Short mmCIF file of C-alpha atoms in Angstrom, two decimals:
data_model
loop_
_atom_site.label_atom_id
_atom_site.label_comp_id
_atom_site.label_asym_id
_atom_site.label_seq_id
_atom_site.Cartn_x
_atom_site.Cartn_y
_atom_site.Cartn_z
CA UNK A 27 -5.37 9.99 26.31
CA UNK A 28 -6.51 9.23 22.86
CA UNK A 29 -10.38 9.16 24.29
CA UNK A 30 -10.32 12.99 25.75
CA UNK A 31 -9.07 13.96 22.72
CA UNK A 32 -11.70 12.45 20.60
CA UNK A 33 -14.39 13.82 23.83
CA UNK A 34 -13.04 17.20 22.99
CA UNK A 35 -12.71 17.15 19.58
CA UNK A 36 -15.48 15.85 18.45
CA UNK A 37 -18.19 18.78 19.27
CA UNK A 38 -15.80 20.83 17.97
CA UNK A 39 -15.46 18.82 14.46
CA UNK A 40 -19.46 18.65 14.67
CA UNK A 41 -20.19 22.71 14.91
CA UNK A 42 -17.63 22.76 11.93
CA UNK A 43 -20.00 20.65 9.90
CA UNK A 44 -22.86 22.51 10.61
CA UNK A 45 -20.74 25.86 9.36
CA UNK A 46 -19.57 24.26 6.67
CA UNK A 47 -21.97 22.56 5.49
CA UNK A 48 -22.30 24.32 1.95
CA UNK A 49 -18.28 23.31 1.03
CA UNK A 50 -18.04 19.78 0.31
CA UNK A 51 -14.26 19.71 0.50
CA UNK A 52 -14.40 21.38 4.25
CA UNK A 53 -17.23 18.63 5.38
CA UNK A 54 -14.93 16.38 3.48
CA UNK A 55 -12.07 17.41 5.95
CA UNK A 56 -14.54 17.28 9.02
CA UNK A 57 -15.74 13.75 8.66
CA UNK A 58 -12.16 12.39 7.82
CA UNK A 59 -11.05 13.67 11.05
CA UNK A 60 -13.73 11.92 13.13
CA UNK A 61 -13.48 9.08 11.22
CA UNK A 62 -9.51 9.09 12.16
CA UNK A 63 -11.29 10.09 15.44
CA UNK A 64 -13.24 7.19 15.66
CA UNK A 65 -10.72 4.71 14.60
CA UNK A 66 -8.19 5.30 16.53
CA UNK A 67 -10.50 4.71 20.16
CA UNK A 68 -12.25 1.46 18.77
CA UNK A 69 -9.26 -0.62 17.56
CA UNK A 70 -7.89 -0.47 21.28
CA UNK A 71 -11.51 -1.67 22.28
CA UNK A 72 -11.56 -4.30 19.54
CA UNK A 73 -8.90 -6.43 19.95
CA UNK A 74 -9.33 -8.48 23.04
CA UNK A 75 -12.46 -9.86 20.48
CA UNK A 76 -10.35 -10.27 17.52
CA UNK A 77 -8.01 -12.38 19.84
CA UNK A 78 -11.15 -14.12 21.12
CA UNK A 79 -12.17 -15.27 17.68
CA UNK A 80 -8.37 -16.48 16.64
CA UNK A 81 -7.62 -13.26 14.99
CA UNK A 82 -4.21 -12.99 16.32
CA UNK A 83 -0.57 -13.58 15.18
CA UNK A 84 2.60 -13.74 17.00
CA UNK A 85 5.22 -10.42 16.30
CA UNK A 86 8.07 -12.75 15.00
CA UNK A 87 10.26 -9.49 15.29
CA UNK A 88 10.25 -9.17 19.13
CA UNK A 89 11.93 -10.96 21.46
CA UNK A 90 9.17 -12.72 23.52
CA UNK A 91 6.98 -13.01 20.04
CA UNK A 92 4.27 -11.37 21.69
CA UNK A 93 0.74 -11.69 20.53
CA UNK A 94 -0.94 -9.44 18.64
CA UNK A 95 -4.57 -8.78 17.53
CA UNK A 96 -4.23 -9.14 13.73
CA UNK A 97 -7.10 -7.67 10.77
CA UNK A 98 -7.37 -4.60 12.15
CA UNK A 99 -7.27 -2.90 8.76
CA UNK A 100 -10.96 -4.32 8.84
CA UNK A 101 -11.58 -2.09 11.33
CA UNK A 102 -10.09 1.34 9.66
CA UNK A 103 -11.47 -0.15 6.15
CA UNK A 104 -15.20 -0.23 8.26
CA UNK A 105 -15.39 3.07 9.52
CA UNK A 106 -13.91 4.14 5.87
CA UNK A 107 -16.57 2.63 4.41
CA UNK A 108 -18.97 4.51 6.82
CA UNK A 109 -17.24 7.57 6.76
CA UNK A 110 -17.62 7.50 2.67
CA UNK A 111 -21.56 6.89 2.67
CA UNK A 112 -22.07 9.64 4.99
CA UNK A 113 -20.31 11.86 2.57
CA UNK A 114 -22.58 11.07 -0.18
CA UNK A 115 -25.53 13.36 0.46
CA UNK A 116 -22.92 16.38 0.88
CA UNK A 117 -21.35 15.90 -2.37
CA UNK A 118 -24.72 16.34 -4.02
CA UNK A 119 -25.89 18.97 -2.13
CA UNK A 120 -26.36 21.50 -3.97
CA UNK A 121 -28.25 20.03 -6.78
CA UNK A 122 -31.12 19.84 -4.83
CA UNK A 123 -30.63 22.78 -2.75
CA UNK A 124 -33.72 25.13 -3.32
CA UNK A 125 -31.08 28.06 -2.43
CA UNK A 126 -30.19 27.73 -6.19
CA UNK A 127 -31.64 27.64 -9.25
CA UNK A 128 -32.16 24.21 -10.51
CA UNK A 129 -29.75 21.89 -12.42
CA UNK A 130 -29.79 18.19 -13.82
CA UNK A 131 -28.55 16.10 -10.94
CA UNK A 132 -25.05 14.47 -12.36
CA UNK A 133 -26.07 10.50 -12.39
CA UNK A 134 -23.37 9.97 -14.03
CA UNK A 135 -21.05 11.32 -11.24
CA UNK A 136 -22.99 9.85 -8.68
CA UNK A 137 -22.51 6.06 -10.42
CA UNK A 138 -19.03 6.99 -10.63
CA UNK A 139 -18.66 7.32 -6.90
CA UNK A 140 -21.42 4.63 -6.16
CA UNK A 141 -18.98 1.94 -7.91
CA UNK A 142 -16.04 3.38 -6.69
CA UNK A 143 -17.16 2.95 -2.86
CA UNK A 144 -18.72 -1.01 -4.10
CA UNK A 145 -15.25 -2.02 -5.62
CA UNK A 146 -13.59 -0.68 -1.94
CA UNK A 147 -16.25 -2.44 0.06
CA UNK A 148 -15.46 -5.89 -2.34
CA UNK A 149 -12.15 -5.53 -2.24
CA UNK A 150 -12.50 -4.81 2.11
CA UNK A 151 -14.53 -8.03 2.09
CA UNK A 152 -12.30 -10.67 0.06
CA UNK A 153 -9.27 -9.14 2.07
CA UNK A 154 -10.59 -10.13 5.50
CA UNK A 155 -11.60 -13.49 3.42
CA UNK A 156 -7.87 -13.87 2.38
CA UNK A 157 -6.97 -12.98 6.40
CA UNK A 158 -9.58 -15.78 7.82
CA UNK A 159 -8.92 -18.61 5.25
CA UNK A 160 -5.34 -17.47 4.19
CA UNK A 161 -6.31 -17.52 0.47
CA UNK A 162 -3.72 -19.24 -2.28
CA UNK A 163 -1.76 -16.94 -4.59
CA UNK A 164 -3.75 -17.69 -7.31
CA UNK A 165 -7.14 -16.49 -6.14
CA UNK A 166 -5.31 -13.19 -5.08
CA UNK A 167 -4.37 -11.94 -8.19
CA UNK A 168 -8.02 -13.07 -9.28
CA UNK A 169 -10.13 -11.33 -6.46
CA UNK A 170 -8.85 -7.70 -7.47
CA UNK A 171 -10.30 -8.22 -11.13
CA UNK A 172 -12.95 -9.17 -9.67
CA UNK A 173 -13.54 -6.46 -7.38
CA UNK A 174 -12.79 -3.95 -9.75
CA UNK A 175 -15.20 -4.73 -12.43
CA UNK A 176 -17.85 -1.97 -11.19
CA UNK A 177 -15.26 0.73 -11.79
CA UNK A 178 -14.27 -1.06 -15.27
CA UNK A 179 -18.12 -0.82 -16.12
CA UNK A 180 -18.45 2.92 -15.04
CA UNK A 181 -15.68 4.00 -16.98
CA UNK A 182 -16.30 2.10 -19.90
CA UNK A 183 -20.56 3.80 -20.06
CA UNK A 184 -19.80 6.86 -18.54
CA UNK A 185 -16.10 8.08 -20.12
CA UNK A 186 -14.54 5.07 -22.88
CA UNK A 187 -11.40 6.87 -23.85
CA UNK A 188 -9.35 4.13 -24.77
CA UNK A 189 -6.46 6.47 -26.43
CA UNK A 190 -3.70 6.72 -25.11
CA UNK A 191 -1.13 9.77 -26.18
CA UNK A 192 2.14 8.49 -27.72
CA UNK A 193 6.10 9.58 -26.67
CA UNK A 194 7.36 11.68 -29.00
CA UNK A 195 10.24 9.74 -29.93
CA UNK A 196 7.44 7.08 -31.11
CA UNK A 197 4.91 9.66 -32.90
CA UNK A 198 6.74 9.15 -36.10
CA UNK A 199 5.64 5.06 -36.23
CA UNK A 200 2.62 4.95 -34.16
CA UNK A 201 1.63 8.87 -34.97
CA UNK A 202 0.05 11.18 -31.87
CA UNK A 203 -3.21 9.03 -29.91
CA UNK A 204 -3.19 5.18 -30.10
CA UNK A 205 -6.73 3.21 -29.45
CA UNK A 206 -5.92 0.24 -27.14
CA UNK A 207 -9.45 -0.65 -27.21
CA UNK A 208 -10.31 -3.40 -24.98
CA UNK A 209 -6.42 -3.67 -24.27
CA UNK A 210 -6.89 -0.41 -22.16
CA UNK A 211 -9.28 -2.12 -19.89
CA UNK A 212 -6.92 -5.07 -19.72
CA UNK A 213 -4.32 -2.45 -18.35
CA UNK A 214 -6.80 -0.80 -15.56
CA UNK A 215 -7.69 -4.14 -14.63
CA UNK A 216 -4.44 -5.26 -14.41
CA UNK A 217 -3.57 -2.04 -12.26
CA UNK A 218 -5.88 -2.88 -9.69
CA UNK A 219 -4.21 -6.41 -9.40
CA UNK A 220 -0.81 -5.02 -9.14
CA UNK A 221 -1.91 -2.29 -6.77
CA UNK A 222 -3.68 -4.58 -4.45
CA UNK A 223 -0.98 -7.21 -4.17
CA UNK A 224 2.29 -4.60 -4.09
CA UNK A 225 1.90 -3.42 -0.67
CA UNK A 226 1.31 -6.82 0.32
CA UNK A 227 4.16 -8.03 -0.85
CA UNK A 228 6.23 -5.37 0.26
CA UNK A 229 5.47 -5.60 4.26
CA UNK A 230 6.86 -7.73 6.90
CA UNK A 231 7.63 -5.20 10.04
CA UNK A 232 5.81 -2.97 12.18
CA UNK A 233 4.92 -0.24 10.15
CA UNK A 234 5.54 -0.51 6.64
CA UNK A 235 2.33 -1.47 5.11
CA UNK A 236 0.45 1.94 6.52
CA UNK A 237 3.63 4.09 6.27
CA UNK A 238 3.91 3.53 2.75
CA UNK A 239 0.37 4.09 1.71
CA UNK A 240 0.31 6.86 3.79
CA UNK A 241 3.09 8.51 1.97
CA UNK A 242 1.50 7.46 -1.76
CA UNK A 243 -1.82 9.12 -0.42
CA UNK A 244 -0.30 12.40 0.75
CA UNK A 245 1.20 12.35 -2.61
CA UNK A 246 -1.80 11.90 -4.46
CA UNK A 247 -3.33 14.67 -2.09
CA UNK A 248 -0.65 16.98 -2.68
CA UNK A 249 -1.20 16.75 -6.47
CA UNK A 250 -5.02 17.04 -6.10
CA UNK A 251 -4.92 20.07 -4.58
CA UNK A 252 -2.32 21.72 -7.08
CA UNK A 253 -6.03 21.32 -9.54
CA UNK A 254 -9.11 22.04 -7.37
CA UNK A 255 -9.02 25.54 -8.88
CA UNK A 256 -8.70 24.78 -12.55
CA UNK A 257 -9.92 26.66 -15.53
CA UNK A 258 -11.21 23.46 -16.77
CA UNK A 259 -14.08 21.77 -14.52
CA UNK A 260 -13.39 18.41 -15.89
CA UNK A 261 -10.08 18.46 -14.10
CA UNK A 262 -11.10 20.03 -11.24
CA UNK A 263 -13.92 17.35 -10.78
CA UNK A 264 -12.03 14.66 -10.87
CA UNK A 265 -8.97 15.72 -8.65
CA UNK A 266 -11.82 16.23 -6.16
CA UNK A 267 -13.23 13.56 -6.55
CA UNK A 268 -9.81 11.57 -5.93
CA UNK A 269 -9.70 13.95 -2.67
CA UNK A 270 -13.13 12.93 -1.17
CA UNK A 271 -12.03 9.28 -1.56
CA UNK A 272 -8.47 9.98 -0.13
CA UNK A 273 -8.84 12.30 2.65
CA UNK A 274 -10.73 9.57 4.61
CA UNK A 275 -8.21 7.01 3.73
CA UNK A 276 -5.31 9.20 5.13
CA UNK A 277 -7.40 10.02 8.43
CA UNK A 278 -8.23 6.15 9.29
CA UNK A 279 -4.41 5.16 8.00
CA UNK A 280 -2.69 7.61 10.47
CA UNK A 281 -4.71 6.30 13.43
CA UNK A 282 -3.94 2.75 12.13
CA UNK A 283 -0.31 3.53 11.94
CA UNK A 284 -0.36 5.00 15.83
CA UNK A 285 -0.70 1.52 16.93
CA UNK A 286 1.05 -0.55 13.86
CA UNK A 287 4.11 1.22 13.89
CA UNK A 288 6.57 0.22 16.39
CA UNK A 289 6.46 -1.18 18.65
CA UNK A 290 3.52 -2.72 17.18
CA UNK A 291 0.10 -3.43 19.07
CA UNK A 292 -1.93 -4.45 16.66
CA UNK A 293 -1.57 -5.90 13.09
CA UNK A 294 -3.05 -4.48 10.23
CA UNK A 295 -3.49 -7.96 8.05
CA UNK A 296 -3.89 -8.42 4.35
CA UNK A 297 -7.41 -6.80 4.22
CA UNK A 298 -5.57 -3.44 4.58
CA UNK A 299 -3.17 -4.26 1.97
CA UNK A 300 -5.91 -4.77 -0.14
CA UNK A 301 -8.15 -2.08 0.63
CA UNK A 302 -5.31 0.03 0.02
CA UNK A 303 -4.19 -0.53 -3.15
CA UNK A 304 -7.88 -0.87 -4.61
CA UNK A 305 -8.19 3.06 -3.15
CA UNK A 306 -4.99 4.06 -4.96
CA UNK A 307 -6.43 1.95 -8.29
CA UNK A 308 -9.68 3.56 -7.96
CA UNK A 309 -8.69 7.11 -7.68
CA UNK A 310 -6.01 6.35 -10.66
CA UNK A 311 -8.47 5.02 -13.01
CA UNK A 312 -11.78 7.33 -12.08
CA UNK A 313 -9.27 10.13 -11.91
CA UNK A 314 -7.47 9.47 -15.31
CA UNK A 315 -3.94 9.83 -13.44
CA UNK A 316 -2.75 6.43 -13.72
CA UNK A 317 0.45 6.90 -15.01
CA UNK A 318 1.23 9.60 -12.24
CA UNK A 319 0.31 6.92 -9.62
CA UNK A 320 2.52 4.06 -11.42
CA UNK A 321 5.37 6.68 -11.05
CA UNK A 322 4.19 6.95 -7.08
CA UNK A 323 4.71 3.24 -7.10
CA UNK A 324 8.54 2.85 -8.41
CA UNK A 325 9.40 0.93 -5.12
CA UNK A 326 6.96 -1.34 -5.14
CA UNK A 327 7.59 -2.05 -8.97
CA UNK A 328 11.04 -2.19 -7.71
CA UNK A 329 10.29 -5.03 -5.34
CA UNK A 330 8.25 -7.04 -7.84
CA UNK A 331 10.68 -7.26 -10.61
CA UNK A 332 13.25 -8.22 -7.14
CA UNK A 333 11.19 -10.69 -6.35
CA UNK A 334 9.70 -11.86 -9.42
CA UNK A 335 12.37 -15.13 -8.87
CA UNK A 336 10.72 -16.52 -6.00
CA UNK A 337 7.10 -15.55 -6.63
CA UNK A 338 7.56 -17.46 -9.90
CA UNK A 339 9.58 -20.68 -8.29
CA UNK A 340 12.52 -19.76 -10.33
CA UNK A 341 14.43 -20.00 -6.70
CA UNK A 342 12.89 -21.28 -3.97
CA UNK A 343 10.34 -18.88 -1.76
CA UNK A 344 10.13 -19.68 1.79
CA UNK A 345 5.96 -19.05 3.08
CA UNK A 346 7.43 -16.16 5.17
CA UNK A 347 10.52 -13.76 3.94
CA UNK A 348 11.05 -10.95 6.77
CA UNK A 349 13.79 -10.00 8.08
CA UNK A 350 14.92 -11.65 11.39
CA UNK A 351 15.59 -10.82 14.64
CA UNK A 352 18.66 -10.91 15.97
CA UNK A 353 20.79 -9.97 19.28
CA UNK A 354 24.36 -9.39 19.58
CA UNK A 355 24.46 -9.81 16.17
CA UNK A 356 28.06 -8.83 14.26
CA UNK A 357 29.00 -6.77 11.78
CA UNK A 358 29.20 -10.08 9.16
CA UNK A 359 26.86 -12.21 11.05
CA UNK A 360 24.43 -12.53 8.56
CA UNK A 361 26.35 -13.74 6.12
CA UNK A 362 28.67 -16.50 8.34
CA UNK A 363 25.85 -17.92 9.98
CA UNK A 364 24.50 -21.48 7.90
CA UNK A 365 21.09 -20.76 7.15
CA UNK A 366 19.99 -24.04 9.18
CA UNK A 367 22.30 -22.74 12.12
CA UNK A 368 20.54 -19.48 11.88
CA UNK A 369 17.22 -20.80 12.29
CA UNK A 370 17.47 -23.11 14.90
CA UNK A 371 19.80 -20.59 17.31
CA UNK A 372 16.78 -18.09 16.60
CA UNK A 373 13.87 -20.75 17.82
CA UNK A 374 16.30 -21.79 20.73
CA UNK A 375 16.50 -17.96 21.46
CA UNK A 376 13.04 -17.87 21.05
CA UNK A 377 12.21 -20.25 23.59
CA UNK A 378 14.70 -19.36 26.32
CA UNK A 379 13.05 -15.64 25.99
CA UNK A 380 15.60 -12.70 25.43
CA UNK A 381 19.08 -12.51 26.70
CA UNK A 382 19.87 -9.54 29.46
CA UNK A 383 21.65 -7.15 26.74
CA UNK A 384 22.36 -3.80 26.53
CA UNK A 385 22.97 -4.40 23.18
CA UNK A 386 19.56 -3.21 20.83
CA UNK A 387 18.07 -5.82 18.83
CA UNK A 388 19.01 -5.75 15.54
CA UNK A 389 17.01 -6.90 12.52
CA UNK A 390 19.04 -9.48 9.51
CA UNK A 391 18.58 -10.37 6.02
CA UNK A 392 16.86 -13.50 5.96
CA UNK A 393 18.28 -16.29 3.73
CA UNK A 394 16.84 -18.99 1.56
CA UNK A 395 18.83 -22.44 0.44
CA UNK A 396 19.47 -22.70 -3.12
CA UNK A 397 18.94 -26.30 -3.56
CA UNK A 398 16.55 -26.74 -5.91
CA UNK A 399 16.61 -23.79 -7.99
CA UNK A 400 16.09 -23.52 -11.58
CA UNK A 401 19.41 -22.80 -14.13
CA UNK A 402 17.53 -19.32 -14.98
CA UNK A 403 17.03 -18.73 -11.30
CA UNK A 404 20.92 -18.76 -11.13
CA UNK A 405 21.34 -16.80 -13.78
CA UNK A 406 19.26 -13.90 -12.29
CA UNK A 407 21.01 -14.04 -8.95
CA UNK A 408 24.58 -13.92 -10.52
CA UNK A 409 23.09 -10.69 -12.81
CA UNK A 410 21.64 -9.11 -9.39
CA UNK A 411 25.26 -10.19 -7.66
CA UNK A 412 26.96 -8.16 -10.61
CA UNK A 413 24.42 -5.62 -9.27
CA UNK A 414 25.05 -5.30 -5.83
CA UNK A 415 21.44 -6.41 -5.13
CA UNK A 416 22.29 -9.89 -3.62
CA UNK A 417 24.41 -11.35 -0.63
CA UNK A 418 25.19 -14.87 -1.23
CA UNK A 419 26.34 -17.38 0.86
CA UNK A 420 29.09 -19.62 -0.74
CA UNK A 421 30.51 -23.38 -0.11
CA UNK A 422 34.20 -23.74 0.14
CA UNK A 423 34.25 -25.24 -3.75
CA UNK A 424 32.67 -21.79 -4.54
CA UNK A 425 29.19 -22.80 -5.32
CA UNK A 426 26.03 -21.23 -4.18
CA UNK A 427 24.71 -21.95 -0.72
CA UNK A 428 22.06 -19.08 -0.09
CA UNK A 429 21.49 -16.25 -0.84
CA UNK A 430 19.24 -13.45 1.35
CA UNK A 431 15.39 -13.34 0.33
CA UNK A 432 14.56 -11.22 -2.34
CA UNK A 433 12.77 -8.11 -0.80
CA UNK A 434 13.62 -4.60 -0.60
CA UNK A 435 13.74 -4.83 2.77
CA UNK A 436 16.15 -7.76 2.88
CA UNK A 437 17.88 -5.55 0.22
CA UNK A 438 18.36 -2.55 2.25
CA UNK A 439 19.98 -4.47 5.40
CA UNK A 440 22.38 -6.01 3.28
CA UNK A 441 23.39 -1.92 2.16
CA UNK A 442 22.62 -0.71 5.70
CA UNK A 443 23.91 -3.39 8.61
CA UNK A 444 22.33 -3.16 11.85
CA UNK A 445 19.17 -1.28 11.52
CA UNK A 446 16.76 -2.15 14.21
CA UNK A 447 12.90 -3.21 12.93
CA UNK A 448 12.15 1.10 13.56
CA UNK A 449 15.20 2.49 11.46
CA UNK A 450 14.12 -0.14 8.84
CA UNK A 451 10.63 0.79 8.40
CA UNK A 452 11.74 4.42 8.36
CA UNK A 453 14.37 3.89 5.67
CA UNK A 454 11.65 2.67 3.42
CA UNK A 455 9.43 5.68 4.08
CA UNK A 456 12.43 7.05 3.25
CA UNK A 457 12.38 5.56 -0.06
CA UNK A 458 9.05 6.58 -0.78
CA UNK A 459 9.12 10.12 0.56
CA UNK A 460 12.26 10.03 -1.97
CA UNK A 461 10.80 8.52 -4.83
CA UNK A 462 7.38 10.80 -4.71
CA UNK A 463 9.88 13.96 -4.86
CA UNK A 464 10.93 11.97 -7.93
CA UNK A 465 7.96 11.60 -9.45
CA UNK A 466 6.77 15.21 -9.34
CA UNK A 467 9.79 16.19 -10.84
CA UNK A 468 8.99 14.09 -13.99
CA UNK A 469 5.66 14.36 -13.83
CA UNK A 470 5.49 18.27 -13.70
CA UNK A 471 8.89 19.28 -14.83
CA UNK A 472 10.02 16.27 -17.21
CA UNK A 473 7.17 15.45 -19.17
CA UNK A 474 7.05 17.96 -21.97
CA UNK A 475 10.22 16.17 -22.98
CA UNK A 476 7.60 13.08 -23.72
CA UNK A 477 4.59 14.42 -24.27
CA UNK A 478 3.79 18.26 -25.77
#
């Protein structure tokens, strides 16, 4: 189906480019959509050879753990890439057009986007690194500095504002504009680290990694648009140029997401993750919205601070924390089962294949033992128990056992019992759909309270 689709779409999308050839954000439009196009027929085609070269994971999440051709974000992150370059000659069309009277082709504009596509094609290549040799923590939150540097070098030569505007309830001790200095590019850097490694951390089941960008992009879009006619042409440039970068992301994401989202075929490994959140850090910096996109990512902040105990050994972090699978499962099974029990009647399960049900499979907090965690690590999970934000697991003597694995998706089955791995993933969407109509509000309703 999806390949006379693309046969009949794609002349179509091709006499459109030739019409529009003069409008950069309509060719824009065109080549995103073939490059969704074209994405969405070759990762079907690829992945018998991504399983042939040991690219391939088991779905721990199914019932007969089938296997699955994993990386395939390299493959929307390629045509991206390809889609992007094409794009460049359009952009700059018209300053050499002989149509019009000649102007002084914008270098600067052109380095701008130039280092923004060589920080996306870094970051693409150290992802599918991290997805081959399965890369320590360490060197990930090191790679996206890395990666970044060509945008931190663009801004700093071609714009350098280093002020930042102060809250009014802090103009009368720090007065209106603060210079950060070299702190600001500390920040930025630090932005594209954060950005980078949130939606990795927060994924797990079918469909959450692309979902959620998807959702941040169409945000982004949204906002974009609400300036490509603005009195002032610095504003307008630079919500389009956030558009030109993020229209091809969304096209290549929603064909990724037809076969991520479950029931998965295909898995869309950490070089998505990555090339993700370096788009959403490039078109914050280069676009000077990063505070806007920091409100865009309140859930993902949300499930760093959550899990800031385990990623920092403060309790102890298991190598994988997704939710698990579980049949027949009651409504208080999660938390009577002994972790040990649970994991062992799970692999048993495993191996026997599934049971003959009519009973859905359910997904379950997962649980870690809290042997060996740290006095402050207990302190944090009574505060989060006084919170609502933890289940744990208690010995007869009232000590701590377990308690479920700190991740907002672990965190919304213990609030909403027996969600299967779909209703899950669209919960979170949920969360972000919600959260972006939160964000507007205070970015475009709110903020004269803060800034004026």
């Amino acid at each position: 189906m999806y390949k006379r689709v693309s046969l009949v779409a794609s002349p179509v999308l091709l006499a459109s480019l030739w019409q529009l050839r003069h409008e950069p954000l309509a060719v824009c439009s065109c080549i995103s959509i073939l490059a969704g196009l074209a994405t969405w027929c070759i990762i079907p085609a690829t992945t018998h050879t991504f399983k042939r070269v040991g690219l391939a994971g088991r779905d721990m999440s199914k019932p007969l753990r089938p296997e699955l051709a994993e990386s395939m974000g390299m493959v929307a992150a390629a045509i991206y890439l390809v889609a992007t370059f094409l794009f460049i000659p359009v952009q700059f069309h018209s300053y050499w057009s002989t149509a019009q009277s000649p102007r002084v082709f914008p270098y600067a504009r052109l380095g701008e986007y130039l280092s923004a596509l060589l920080s996306l094609q870094s970051m693409v290549f150290l992802g599918f690194a991290d997805d081959v040799f399965n890369l320590r923590w360490r060197f990930k939150l090191v790679l996206p500095i890395i990666a970044s540097v060509p945008v931190l070098i663009v801004y700093y030569v071609g714009y350098g504002v280093t002020q930042v505007v102060v809250p009014v309830f802090l103009r009368p001790w720090l007065g209106t504009c603060v210079d950060l200095g070299v702190l600001y590019y500390v920040y930025i850097g630090l932005m594209s680290v954060f950005c980078t490694n949130a939606i990795n951390i927060l994924a797990g089941i079918n469909g959450v990694e692309v979902g959620q960008s998807l959702v941040i992009a169409v945000s982004i879009v949204l906002k974009d648009l609400a300036y490509v006619n603005s009195s002032n042409p610095e504003t307008e440039y630079r919500h389009l140029f956030s558009l030109y970068l993020l229209l091809p992301f969304i096209a290549v994401s929603c064909a990724l997401y037809y076969w991520n989202k479950y029931p998965a075929r295909v898995f869309v490994g950490d070089t998505y993750c990555y090339f993700a959140g370096m788009t959403f850090a490039v078109c914050g910096i280069l676009g000077h919205f990063s505070k806007t996109l920091l409100l865009l990512f309140a859930p993902q902040m949300f499930n760093f601070v959550y899990s800031a105990p385990q990623i920092f050994g403060l309790v102890p972090c298991p190598r994988h924390r997704l939710p698990q699978m579980v049949q027949n499962a009651g409504p208080h099974q999660a938390r009577r089962m002994n972790l040990h029990r649970q994991v062992s009647t799970a692999m048993r399960s495993f191996s026997k294949g599934p049971r003959r049900t009519n009973n859905a499979v359910c997904m379950v907090a997962s649980r870690t033992l809290l042997d060996g965690t740290t006095q402050l690590g207990l302190r944090i999970i009574r505060m989060y128990e006084c919170l609502g934000l933890v289940d744990i697991d208690r010995n007869e003597d009232g000590t701590m056992h377990s308690v479920n694995n700190l991740t907002l998706l672990n965190l919304v089955l213990i609030r909403c019992p027996h969600l299967t791995e779909s209703q899950l993933n669209h919960r979170i969407l949920l969360i972000q759909l919600l959260n972006s109509c939160l964000a507007f509000i205070i970015r475009f309703q709110l903020s004269h309270l803060f800034y004026f």
